Amino acid sequence: MRIDECRRSRILKREAAVRDANRFVTTMKQLYIHTIGCQMNVYDSGQIAALLVPLGYRLTSQLASADLIVVNTCAIRAKAEQKVFSFLGRLAALKRRRKTLRIAVGGCVAQQQGAAILARQPCVDLVFGTQALQRLPRLVAAVEAGARRLTDTETAAATQIDGRFPAVARGGAPSRFVTVMRGCDNYCTYCVVPYVRGREASRPPEHILSEINAMVVDGAREVTLLGQNVNSYGLKEGWCSFAELLARVNAVEGLSRIRFTTSHPKDLSDALIAAFRDLGKVCPHLHLPVQSGADRILKKMNRRYTRDGYLRKIERIRRMVPEIALTTDIIVGFPGEGRADFEKTLDLVRTVQYDALFAFIYSDRPQAPAARFAEKISEEEKKDRLRQVLDLQEGITRRKNEALVGTTQTLLVEGTSKRKDAPGDESGLVQYHGRTPTNRIVHFPAPVDAGLQPVLVPGLLVEVRIEGAYAHSLRGRLLSIQAPLKRAKGGTCHAA
Ligand code: SAH
Ligand code: SF4
Ligand code: F3S
């Protein structure tokens, strides 16, 4: 009898706690973040969400129920900028229906255009630049208190940044981004990044490591370290080198995989190449943007390497790390790019045999010097060149994917895709997806448990046999859960 009473009282207490929690959740303000642009913007959006928690905001995926909408913008190409203004157009209509809605614009277009955004789109309450993140809580509080049409695009004269970013809980997501440095000092002539992100500045290694440790406690198994040119990490500040930082991250217990992006070819060091070979958690995938295969164009782009120098580096990497996957970025239709120059780019793609590539149509950016270069290429010609690069690469990727059929791959499980209702023994299975160390996506079926819940959780390492190859992914069959642990040389042995 007493036990029953105890149990009843416990149940009542729990129900009251749930009611309180629900009341708390429904009284919290709803924050919707729309992110355009690169992984650094994705990372910054996480920071924005964390910075606004103390003001009583929680993230919502429902645009219509938001009290505050933050648009985190990208200025890299004209198309990215157009996306910002077309989204703001939608928000203006929403705000006409709901006067209490507040709208803030951050990121690279905010930095670039500042108050001009307010003039162009009157629905916007706040514009905050790329160096105003830490001031965001104050700015949002001012908007809540009635301030209208605020702009903060101030940039610090000092190149040092406060590297103690707020911790972001992502409820067990296995793969996370960590910005290790901000800004860029390279001034490639087509690129807006140095103007909108400011001078290059690195975070102290201790801050990076404590953030990664916290992420591992929150369920992360893979981190991707981010910077516009990670090779120059810490050089200005006299912190450790990037290769040394990788060694320290490699020693984080509970972490299974490390990736990073981006490396500038001119600064790629032997020490960094050796990290792929010697540090067990560093995945064998290097993104090394070449942009063009013609020396004349590389010079006009201010890339500060030659085609031969780039190809020599590729040879060296492949000699030291034969299993490495290589990817790149290419710009087609840079001002003055003649037919012969473009042929050299195609020829370089054929020579290197990348695992994948991103190709972009050159786009004038008003602050970047190339916007004022003569001999612009027609839109039609640029589109045709883009198609040629993509077609060439598609054949290469497909052949490389086909060569993997029959091999065994270790995947980090990322999640489930749609329910599979295939005939035969696969009916009732769930489709999972995960990535190989070389960053290829593999889909594979696995069973559900008695409660029809997936048996594999994101973050597990599994082994699959590759059975099918497509243009952009692979299909596998599950061989074992908890793949044998890869021993981290110079670090600790890691569990998934
Ligand atoms: N810091 C990285 C890349 C940053 S931007 C690096 O140096 O590789 C990502 C890619 O966008 C670039 O590699 C380039 O291929 C492309 N890009 C940058 N500016 C561009 C422009 N004005 N037009 C078209 N593509 C551009
Ligand atoms: Fe832009 Fe060049 Fe810096 Fe990359 S290295 S962000 S392309 S200026
Ligand atoms: Fe775009 Fe800014 Fe990233 S311009 S690519 S969001 S650094």
Coordinates of C-alpha atoms and ligand atoms in Angstrom, one line a residue:
M1 CA 0.0 0.0 0.0
R2 CA 2.8 2.4 1.0
I3 CA 4.7 1.5 -2.1
D4 CA 1.6 2.3 -4.2
E5 CA 1.3 5.7 -2.5
C6 CA 4.9 6.4 -3.1
R7 CA 4.6 5.5 -6.7
R8 CA 1.4 7.7 -7.1
S9 CA 3.1 10.6 -5.5
R10 CA 6.1 10.2 -7.8
I11 CA 3.8 10.1 -10.9
L12 CA 2.0 13.2 -9.7
K13 CA 5.3 15.0 -9.1
R14 CA 6.6 14.0 -12.6
E15 CA 3.3 15.2 -14.2
A16 CA 3.6 18.6 -12.4
A17 CA 7.2 18.9 -13.6
V18 CA 6.2 18.1 -17.2
R19 CA 3.4 20.8 -16.9
D20 CA 5.9 23.3 -15.7
A21 CA 8.4 22.4 -18.4
N22 CA 5.6 22.8 -21.0
R23 CA 4.6 26.2 -19.6
F24 CA 8.2 27.2 -19.7
V25 CA 8.6 26.1 -23.3
T26 CA 5.4 27.7 -24.5
T27 CA 6.4 31.0 -22.9
M28 CA 9.8 31.0 -24.5
K29 CA 10.2 33.1 -27.6
Q30 CA 10.6 31.4 -30.9
L31 CA 13.7 31.9 -33.0
Y32 CA 13.9 30.8 -36.7
I33 CA 17.3 31.0 -38.4
H34 CA 17.6 30.8 -42.2
T35 CA 21.2 30.1 -43.2
I36 CA 22.6 30.7 -46.6
G37 CA 26.3 30.1 -47.5
C38 CA 29.3 28.1 -46.3
Q39 CA 29.9 25.8 -43.3
M40 CA 31.2 28.8 -41.4
N41 CA 27.8 30.4 -41.6
V42 CA 26.2 27.1 -40.5
Y43 CA 28.6 27.2 -37.5
D44 CA 27.8 30.9 -36.8
S45 CA 24.0 30.1 -36.9
G46 CA 24.6 27.6 -34.0
Q47 CA 26.4 30.4 -32.2
I48 CA 23.6 32.8 -32.8
A49 CA 21.1 30.3 -31.4
A50 CA 23.3 29.7 -28.3
L51 CA 23.8 33.5 -27.7
L52 CA 20.1 34.2 -27.7
V53 CA 19.1 31.4 -25.2
P54 CA 19.7 33.8 -22.2
L55 CA 17.2 36.2 -23.8
G56 CA 14.6 33.4 -23.7
Y57 CA 14.7 32.2 -27.3
R58 CA 14.5 28.7 -28.4
L59 CA 14.8 27.4 -32.0
T60 CA 11.8 26.6 -34.1
S61 CA 11.5 25.0 -37.5
Q62 CA 8.2 26.8 -38.1
L63 CA 8.7 30.1 -39.9
A64 CA 5.1 31.1 -39.2
S65 CA 5.4 30.7 -35.4
A66 CA 8.7 32.7 -35.0
D67 CA 8.9 35.9 -32.9
L68 CA 12.4 36.6 -34.3
I69 CA 13.8 35.5 -37.7
V70 CA 17.5 35.8 -38.3
V71 CA 18.7 35.5 -41.9
N72 CA 22.4 34.5 -42.0
T73 CA 23.6 35.6 -45.4
C74 CA 26.3 34.9 -48.0
A75 CA 27.8 37.3 -50.5
I76 CA 30.2 34.9 -52.4
R77 CA 28.3 35.1 -55.7
A78 CA 25.5 37.3 -57.0
K79 CA 23.1 34.3 -56.8
A80 CA 23.6 33.9 -53.1
E81 CA 22.9 37.6 -52.6
Q82 CA 19.7 37.4 -54.7
K83 CA 18.5 34.5 -52.5
V84 CA 18.8 36.9 -49.4
F85 CA 16.5 39.5 -51.0
S86 CA 14.0 37.1 -52.3
F87 CA 13.7 35.5 -48.8
L88 CA 13.4 39.0 -47.3
G89 CA 10.5 39.6 -49.7
R90 CA 8.7 36.6 -48.3
L91 CA 9.3 37.8 -44.7
A92 CA 7.9 41.3 -45.6
A93 CA 4.6 39.6 -46.5
L94 CA 4.7 37.7 -43.2
K95 CA 5.4 40.8 -41.2
R96 CA 2.5 42.6 -42.8
R97 CA 0.2 39.9 -41.3
R98 CA 2.1 39.8 -37.9
K99 CA 3.3 43.2 -36.8
T100 CA 5.1 41.9 -33.7
L101 CA 7.5 39.8 -35.8
R102 CA 11.2 41.0 -35.6
I103 CA 13.6 40.4 -38.5
A104 CA 17.4 40.5 -38.2
V105 CA 19.9 40.1 -41.1
G106 CA 23.5 38.9 -40.3
G107 CA 26.5 37.4 -42.1
C108 CA 28.4 38.5 -45.2
V109 CA 25.7 40.5 -47.1
A110 CA 24.9 42.3 -43.8
Q111 CA 28.6 43.2 -43.4
Q112 CA 28.9 44.3 -47.1
Q113 CA 25.7 46.3 -47.4
G114 CA 24.9 47.5 -43.8
A115 CA 22.2 50.1 -43.7
A116 CA 21.5 49.8 -47.4
I117 CA 19.6 46.6 -46.5
L118 CA 17.3 48.6 -44.3
A119 CA 16.7 51.0 -47.1
R120 CA 16.0 48.2 -49.6
Q121 CA 13.8 46.1 -47.3
P122 CA 11.9 48.1 -44.7
C123 CA 10.7 45.0 -42.9
V124 CA 14.2 44.5 -41.4
D125 CA 14.7 45.7 -37.8
L126 CA 18.4 44.9 -37.3
V127 CA 21.5 44.4 -39.5
F128 CA 24.5 42.9 -37.8
G129 CA 27.9 42.2 -39.5
T130 CA 30.2 39.3 -39.2
Q131 CA 32.1 40.7 -36.3
A132 CA 29.0 41.7 -34.3
L133 CA 28.1 38.2 -33.1
Q134 CA 29.1 38.7 -29.5
R135 CA 27.1 42.0 -29.4
L136 CA 24.0 40.3 -30.8
P137 CA 22.2 39.7 -27.4
R138 CA 22.5 43.5 -26.7
L139 CA 21.3 44.4 -30.2
V140 CA 18.3 42.0 -30.0
A141 CA 17.4 43.3 -26.5
A142 CA 17.4 46.9 -27.9
V143 CA 15.1 45.8 -30.8
E144 CA 12.8 44.1 -28.2
A145 CA 12.7 47.4 -26.3
G146 CA 11.5 49.2 -29.3
A147 CA 14.6 50.3 -31.3
R148 CA 14.0 50.1 -35.0
R149 CA 16.3 49.9 -38.0
L150 CA 19.6 49.2 -36.1
T151 CA 22.9 48.5 -37.9
D152 CA 26.1 47.2 -36.4
T153 CA 28.8 46.4 -39.0
E154 CA 31.7 47.6 -36.9
T155 CA 35.0 45.7 -37.4
A156 CA 37.7 45.5 -34.9
A157 CA 41.0 47.1 -35.7
A158 CA 42.8 44.3 -33.8
T159 CA 43.2 41.0 -35.6
Q160 CA 42.7 39.1 -32.3
I161 CA 39.4 37.4 -31.7
D162 CA 37.8 36.3 -28.5
G163 CA 37.9 32.5 -29.1
R164 CA 35.6 31.6 -26.2
F165 CA 32.5 31.0 -28.2
P166 CA 29.3 29.8 -26.5
A167 CA 28.7 26.1 -26.2
V168 CA 26.1 24.8 -28.6
A169 CA 24.2 21.7 -27.6
R170 CA 23.0 19.8 -30.7
G171 CA 21.3 16.9 -29.0
G172 CA 23.7 14.1 -30.0
A173 CA 24.3 15.1 -33.7
P174 CA 27.4 13.0 -34.6
S175 CA 29.1 15.4 -37.0
R176 CA 29.9 19.1 -36.1
F177 CA 31.7 22.1 -37.5
V178 CA 34.3 24.0 -35.4
T179 CA 35.6 27.3 -36.7
V180 CA 39.3 27.5 -35.8
M181 CA 40.0 30.8 -37.5
R182 CA 38.0 33.7 -39.0
G183 CA 38.7 36.0 -42.0
C184 CA 41.2 35.7 -44.8
D185 CA 44.4 37.6 -45.8
N186 CA 44.8 36.1 -49.3
Y187 CA 42.9 38.6 -51.5
C188 CA 42.2 36.4 -54.5
T189 CA 41.0 38.9 -57.0
Y190 CA 37.5 37.4 -57.5
C191 CA 36.7 36.9 -53.9
V192 CA 34.7 39.0 -51.4
V193 CA 35.6 37.1 -48.3
P194 CA 38.5 39.3 -47.1
Y195 CA 36.2 42.3 -47.3
V196 CA 33.3 40.8 -45.5
R197 CA 35.0 38.6 -43.0
G198 CA 38.0 40.8 -42.2
R199 CA 41.6 40.0 -41.5
E200 CA 42.6 36.4 -40.6
A201 CA 42.6 35.6 -36.9
S202 CA 42.9 32.3 -35.1
R203 CA 41.3 31.0 -32.0
P204 CA 43.6 29.8 -29.2
P205 CA 44.0 26.0 -29.3
E206 CA 42.7 25.6 -25.7
H207 CA 39.3 27.2 -26.6
I208 CA 39.0 24.9 -29.6
L209 CA 39.9 21.8 -27.6
S210 CA 37.5 22.6 -24.8
E211 CA 34.7 23.2 -27.4
I212 CA 35.4 19.8 -29.0
N213 CA 35.5 18.0 -25.7
A214 CA 32.1 19.5 -24.9
M215 CA 30.8 18.5 -28.3
V216 CA 32.0 14.9 -27.6
V217 CA 30.1 14.9 -24.3
D218 CA 27.0 16.1 -26.3
G219 CA 27.4 13.1 -28.7
A220 CA 29.7 14.3 -31.4
R221 CA 32.0 11.7 -33.0
E222 CA 33.3 13.7 -36.0
V223 CA 34.5 17.3 -36.2
T224 CA 35.3 19.4 -39.2
L225 CA 37.7 22.2 -38.4
L226 CA 36.9 25.3 -40.5
G227 CA 39.0 28.2 -41.8
Q228 CA 39.4 29.9 -45.1
N229 CA 43.0 28.8 -45.2
V230 CA 43.7 26.4 -42.3
N231 CA 47.4 26.1 -43.3
S232 CA 48.1 29.5 -41.8
Y233 CA 46.3 28.7 -38.5
G234 CA 48.1 30.2 -35.5
L235 CA 51.0 31.7 -37.5
K236 CA 50.2 35.3 -36.8
E237 CA 49.4 34.7 -33.1
G238 CA 52.3 32.3 -32.5
W239 CA 49.9 29.6 -31.4
C240 CA 50.8 26.0 -32.5
S241 CA 50.7 25.1 -36.2
F242 CA 47.7 23.6 -37.8
A243 CA 49.4 20.2 -38.0
E244 CA 50.1 20.4 -34.2
L245 CA 46.5 21.4 -33.6
L246 CA 45.4 18.3 -35.5
A247 CA 47.6 16.2 -33.3
R248 CA 46.0 17.7 -30.2
V249 CA 42.5 17.1 -31.5
N250 CA 43.5 13.6 -32.5
A251 CA 44.1 12.9 -28.8
V252 CA 40.5 13.8 -27.7
E253 CA 39.0 10.7 -26.3
G254 CA 35.6 9.7 -27.7
L255 CA 36.2 11.4 -31.0
S256 CA 36.4 9.1 -34.0
R257 CA 37.0 11.3 -37.0
I258 CA 38.6 14.6 -37.9
R259 CA 38.1 16.5 -41.1
F260 CA 39.1 20.0 -42.1
T261 CA 38.6 22.6 -44.8
T262 CA 39.9 24.6 -46.6
S263 CA 43.6 24.3 -47.5
H264 CA 45.2 26.9 -49.8
P265 CA 47.5 25.1 -52.3
K266 CA 50.3 27.6 -51.9
D267 CA 50.6 26.9 -48.1
L268 CA 50.1 23.2 -48.0
S269 CA 53.0 21.9 -45.9
D270 CA 54.6 18.5 -45.6
A271 CA 53.7 18.5 -41.9
L272 CA 50.0 18.7 -42.8
I273 CA 50.3 16.0 -45.4
A274 CA 52.1 13.8 -42.8
A275 CA 49.1 14.4 -40.5
F276 CA 46.9 12.3 -42.9
R277 CA 49.4 9.5 -42.7
D278 CA 50.3 9.7 -39.0
L279 CA 47.1 10.7 -37.1
G280 CA 44.6 7.9 -37.0
K281 CA 41.5 10.0 -36.7
V282 CA 42.3 12.4 -39.6
C283 CA 40.2 11.2 -42.5
P284 CA 42.0 10.7 -45.8
H285 CA 40.2 13.5 -47.7
L286 CA 41.8 16.7 -48.8
H287 CA 39.8 19.6 -50.4
L288 CA 42.4 21.6 -52.4
P289 CA 40.8 24.3 -54.5
V290 CA 42.7 24.8 -57.8
Q291 CA 40.2 27.3 -59.4
S292 CA 41.9 27.2 -62.9
G293 CA 44.3 25.0 -64.8
A294 CA 45.9 27.9 -66.7
D295 CA 48.9 29.8 -65.3
R296 CA 47.8 33.1 -67.0
I297 CA 44.4 32.9 -65.1
L298 CA 45.9 31.8 -61.8
K299 CA 48.1 34.8 -61.9
K300 CA 45.2 37.2 -62.6
M301 CA 43.3 35.5 -59.8
N302 CA 46.3 36.2 -57.4
R303 CA 46.4 32.5 -56.4
R304 CA 50.2 32.5 -56.1
Y305 CA 50.9 29.0 -57.3
T306 CA 51.4 27.6 -60.8
R307 CA 49.7 24.7 -62.5
D308 CA 52.9 22.7 -62.3
G309 CA 53.5 23.6 -58.6
Y310 CA 49.9 22.4 -57.9
L311 CA 50.4 19.2 -59.7
R312 CA 53.6 18.5 -58.0
K313 CA 51.9 18.9 -54.6
I314 CA 49.2 16.5 -55.7
E315 CA 51.8 13.9 -56.7
R316 CA 53.5 14.3 -53.3
I317 CA 50.3 13.9 -51.4
R318 CA 49.4 10.7 -53.3
R319 CA 52.9 9.3 -52.8
M320 CA 52.7 9.9 -49.0
V321 CA 49.0 9.0 -48.6
P322 CA 48.0 6.7 -51.5
E323 CA 44.4 6.2 -50.3
I324 CA 43.6 9.9 -50.1
A325 CA 40.5 11.3 -51.8
L326 CA 41.0 14.7 -53.4
T327 CA 38.3 17.3 -54.2
T328 CA 38.6 20.8 -55.6
D329 CA 36.8 24.1 -56.5
I330 CA 36.8 25.4 -60.0
I331 CA 35.7 28.8 -61.4
V332 CA 34.7 29.0 -65.0
G333 CA 34.5 32.2 -67.1
F334 CA 36.9 34.3 -65.1
P335 CA 37.5 37.6 -67.0
G336 CA 39.9 37.0 -69.9
E337 CA 39.6 33.2 -69.7
G338 CA 40.1 32.1 -73.3
R339 CA 39.1 28.8 -74.9
A340 CA 42.7 27.6 -74.5
D341 CA 42.8 28.5 -70.8
F342 CA 39.6 26.6 -70.2
E343 CA 41.0 23.6 -72.1
K344 CA 43.9 23.6 -69.6
T345 CA 41.4 23.4 -66.7
L346 CA 39.6 20.5 -68.3
D347 CA 43.0 18.9 -68.9
L348 CA 44.0 19.4 -65.2
V349 CA 40.8 17.7 -64.1
R350 CA 41.6 14.8 -66.4
T351 CA 45.1 14.6 -65.0
V352 CA 44.3 14.8 -61.3
Q353 CA 41.2 12.5 -61.5
Y354 CA 39.5 14.2 -58.5
D355 CA 37.0 12.2 -56.4
A356 CA 34.6 15.1 -56.7
L357 CA 34.6 18.8 -57.5
F358 CA 32.5 22.0 -57.1
A359 CA 32.4 24.2 -60.2
F360 CA 31.2 27.8 -60.1
I361 CA 30.3 30.3 -62.8
Y362 CA 32.4 33.4 -62.2
S363 CA 30.4 36.2 -60.7
D364 CA 31.4 39.9 -60.3
R365 CA 31.6 40.9 -56.7
P366 CA 31.6 44.8 -56.4
Q367 CA 34.4 44.9 -53.8
A368 CA 36.7 42.4 -55.4
P369 CA 39.2 43.7 -58.0
A370 CA 38.2 41.2 -60.8
A371 CA 34.8 43.0 -61.0
R372 CA 36.8 45.8 -62.8
F373 CA 38.8 43.4 -65.1
A374 CA 38.1 43.6 -68.8
E375 CA 37.2 40.8 -71.2
K376 CA 34.1 39.5 -69.4
I377 CA 32.9 36.1 -70.6
S378 CA 29.2 35.9 -71.8
E379 CA 26.7 34.1 -69.6
E380 CA 26.0 31.6 -72.3
E381 CA 29.7 30.7 -72.7
K382 CA 30.1 30.4 -68.9
K383 CA 27.1 28.0 -68.6
D384 CA 28.5 25.9 -71.4
R385 CA 31.9 25.7 -69.7
L386 CA 30.3 24.8 -66.4
R387 CA 28.4 21.9 -68.1
Q388 CA 31.6 20.6 -69.7
V389 CA 33.5 20.5 -66.3
L390 CA 30.5 18.9 -64.5
D391 CA 30.1 16.3 -67.3
L392 CA 33.8 15.4 -67.3
Q393 CA 33.8 15.0 -63.5
E394 CA 30.6 13.0 -63.4
G395 CA 32.3 10.3 -65.6
I396 CA 35.3 10.3 -63.3
T397 CA 33.3 10.1 -60.1
R398 CA 31.1 7.3 -61.5
R399 CA 34.2 5.3 -62.5
K400 CA 35.8 5.8 -59.1
N401 CA 32.5 4.8 -57.3
E402 CA 32.2 1.7 -59.5
A403 CA 35.8 0.7 -58.5
L404 CA 34.6 0.6 -54.9
V405 CA 32.0 -2.1 -55.5
G406 CA 33.0 -5.3 -53.6
T407 CA 35.2 -3.4 -51.1
T408 CA 34.5 -3.1 -47.3
Q409 CA 34.1 0.4 -45.9
T410 CA 33.8 1.8 -42.4
L411 CA 31.0 4.3 -42.1
L412 CA 30.0 6.8 -39.5
V413 CA 26.3 6.5 -39.3
E414 CA 24.6 9.9 -39.8
G415 CA 20.9 8.9 -39.7
T416 CA 18.0 7.3 -41.5
S417 CA 16.6 8.1 -44.8
K418 CA 13.1 7.1 -46.0
R419 CA 11.6 3.8 -44.9
K420 CA 12.4 1.1 -47.3
D421 CA 9.5 -1.0 -48.6
A422 CA 11.5 -3.1 -51.0
P423 CA 10.4 -6.6 -51.9
G424 CA 12.0 -9.8 -50.5
D425 CA 14.1 -9.9 -47.4
E426 CA 14.6 -6.1 -47.3
S427 CA 11.0 -5.2 -46.6
G428 CA 10.5 -3.5 -43.3
L429 CA 14.1 -2.4 -43.2
V430 CA 15.2 1.2 -42.6
Q431 CA 17.5 3.0 -45.0
Y432 CA 20.5 4.5 -43.2
H433 CA 23.2 6.7 -44.5
G434 CA 26.7 7.2 -43.4
R435 CA 30.1 8.4 -44.8
T436 CA 33.3 6.6 -45.7
P437 CA 36.5 8.2 -44.4
T438 CA 37.0 9.6 -47.9
N439 CA 33.6 11.4 -47.5
R440 CA 31.5 9.3 -49.8
I441 CA 27.8 8.9 -48.9
V442 CA 26.7 5.2 -48.6
H443 CA 23.0 4.2 -48.2
F444 CA 22.4 0.8 -46.6
P445 CA 19.4 -1.1 -45.1
A446 CA 19.3 -2.4 -41.5
P447 CA 16.5 -3.7 -39.4
V448 CA 14.2 -1.9 -36.9
D449 CA 13.8 -3.2 -33.4
A450 CA 10.6 -4.7 -31.8
G451 CA 9.2 -1.2 -31.3
L452 CA 9.9 -0.4 -35.0
Q453 CA 12.7 2.0 -34.0
P454 CA 16.0 2.0 -35.9
V455 CA 18.5 -0.3 -34.3
L456 CA 21.5 1.9 -35.3
V457 CA 22.0 5.3 -33.8
P458 CA 23.8 8.2 -35.4
G459 CA 27.5 8.2 -34.4
L460 CA 28.0 4.4 -34.6
L461 CA 30.8 3.1 -36.7
V462 CA 29.7 0.2 -38.9
E463 CA 31.2 -1.9 -41.7
V464 CA 29.4 -2.3 -45.0
R465 CA 30.2 -4.2 -48.2
I466 CA 29.7 -1.9 -51.2
E467 CA 27.2 -3.4 -53.6
G468 CA 26.2 -0.6 -55.9
A469 CA 27.6 2.7 -57.3
Y470 CA 25.7 5.8 -58.5
A471 CA 26.8 9.2 -59.7
H472 CA 26.8 10.8 -56.2
S473 CA 26.5 7.9 -53.7
L474 CA 27.1 4.2 -53.1
R475 CA 24.8 1.4 -51.8
G476 CA 26.1 -1.0 -49.2
R477 CA 25.1 -4.1 -47.1
L478 CA 25.7 -4.1 -43.4
L479 CA 28.4 -6.5 -42.3
S480 CA 29.0 -5.5 -38.6
I481 CA 28.1 -2.9 -36.1
Q482 CA 30.9 -1.3 -34.1
A483 CA 33.6 -1.7 -36.7
P484 CA 37.0 -2.6 -35.3
L485 CA 38.4 0.5 -33.8
K486 CA 41.1 2.3 -35.8
R487 CA 44.1 2.8 -33.6
A488 CA 44.9 6.5 -33.4
K489 CA 48.7 6.7 -33.9
G490 CA 50.1 9.1 -31.3
G491 CA 46.7 9.4 -29.7
T492 CA 44.3 7.3 -27.8
C493 CA 42.2 4.4 -29.0
H494 CA 38.7 5.6 -29.7
A495 CA 35.3 4.1 -29.2
A496 CA 32.3 5.1 -31.3
Ligands
SAH1 N1 38.8 29.9 -48.8 C1 38.4 28.9 -49.7 C2 37.1 29.1 -50.4 C3 36.1 30.1 -50.1 S1 34.8 30.5 -51.2 C4 39.5 28.8 -50.7 O1 40.3 29.6 -50.9 O2 39.4 27.8 -51.4 C5 34.4 28.9 -52.0 C6 34.6 28.9 -53.4 O3 33.7 29.8 -54.1 C7 36.0 29.3 -53.9 O4 36.9 28.2 -53.8 C8 35.7 29.7 -55.4 O5 35.8 28.5 -56.2 C9 34.3 30.2 -55.3 N2 34.2 31.6 -55.5 C10 34.6 32.6 -54.8 N3 34.4 33.8 -55.3 C11 33.7 33.6 -56.4 C12 33.2 34.4 -57.4 N4 33.3 35.7 -57.4 N5 32.5 33.8 -58.5 C13 32.4 32.5 -58.6 N6 32.9 31.7 -57.6 C14 33.6 32.2 -56.6
SF4_2 FE1 38.6 34.0 -50.9 FE2 41.0 33.4 -51.7 FE3 40.5 33.8 -49.2 FE4 39.6 31.6 -50.3 S1 41.8 32.2 -50.0 S2 38.5 33.0 -48.9 S3 39.1 32.3 -52.3 S4 40.4 35.3 -50.8
F3S3 FE1 29.5 33.1 -48.2 FE2 30.6 34.5 -46.3 FE3 30.9 31.9 -46.4 S1 30.5 35.1 -48.4 S2 30.9 31.5 -48.6 S3 29.0 32.9 -46.1 S4 32.4 33.4 -45.7

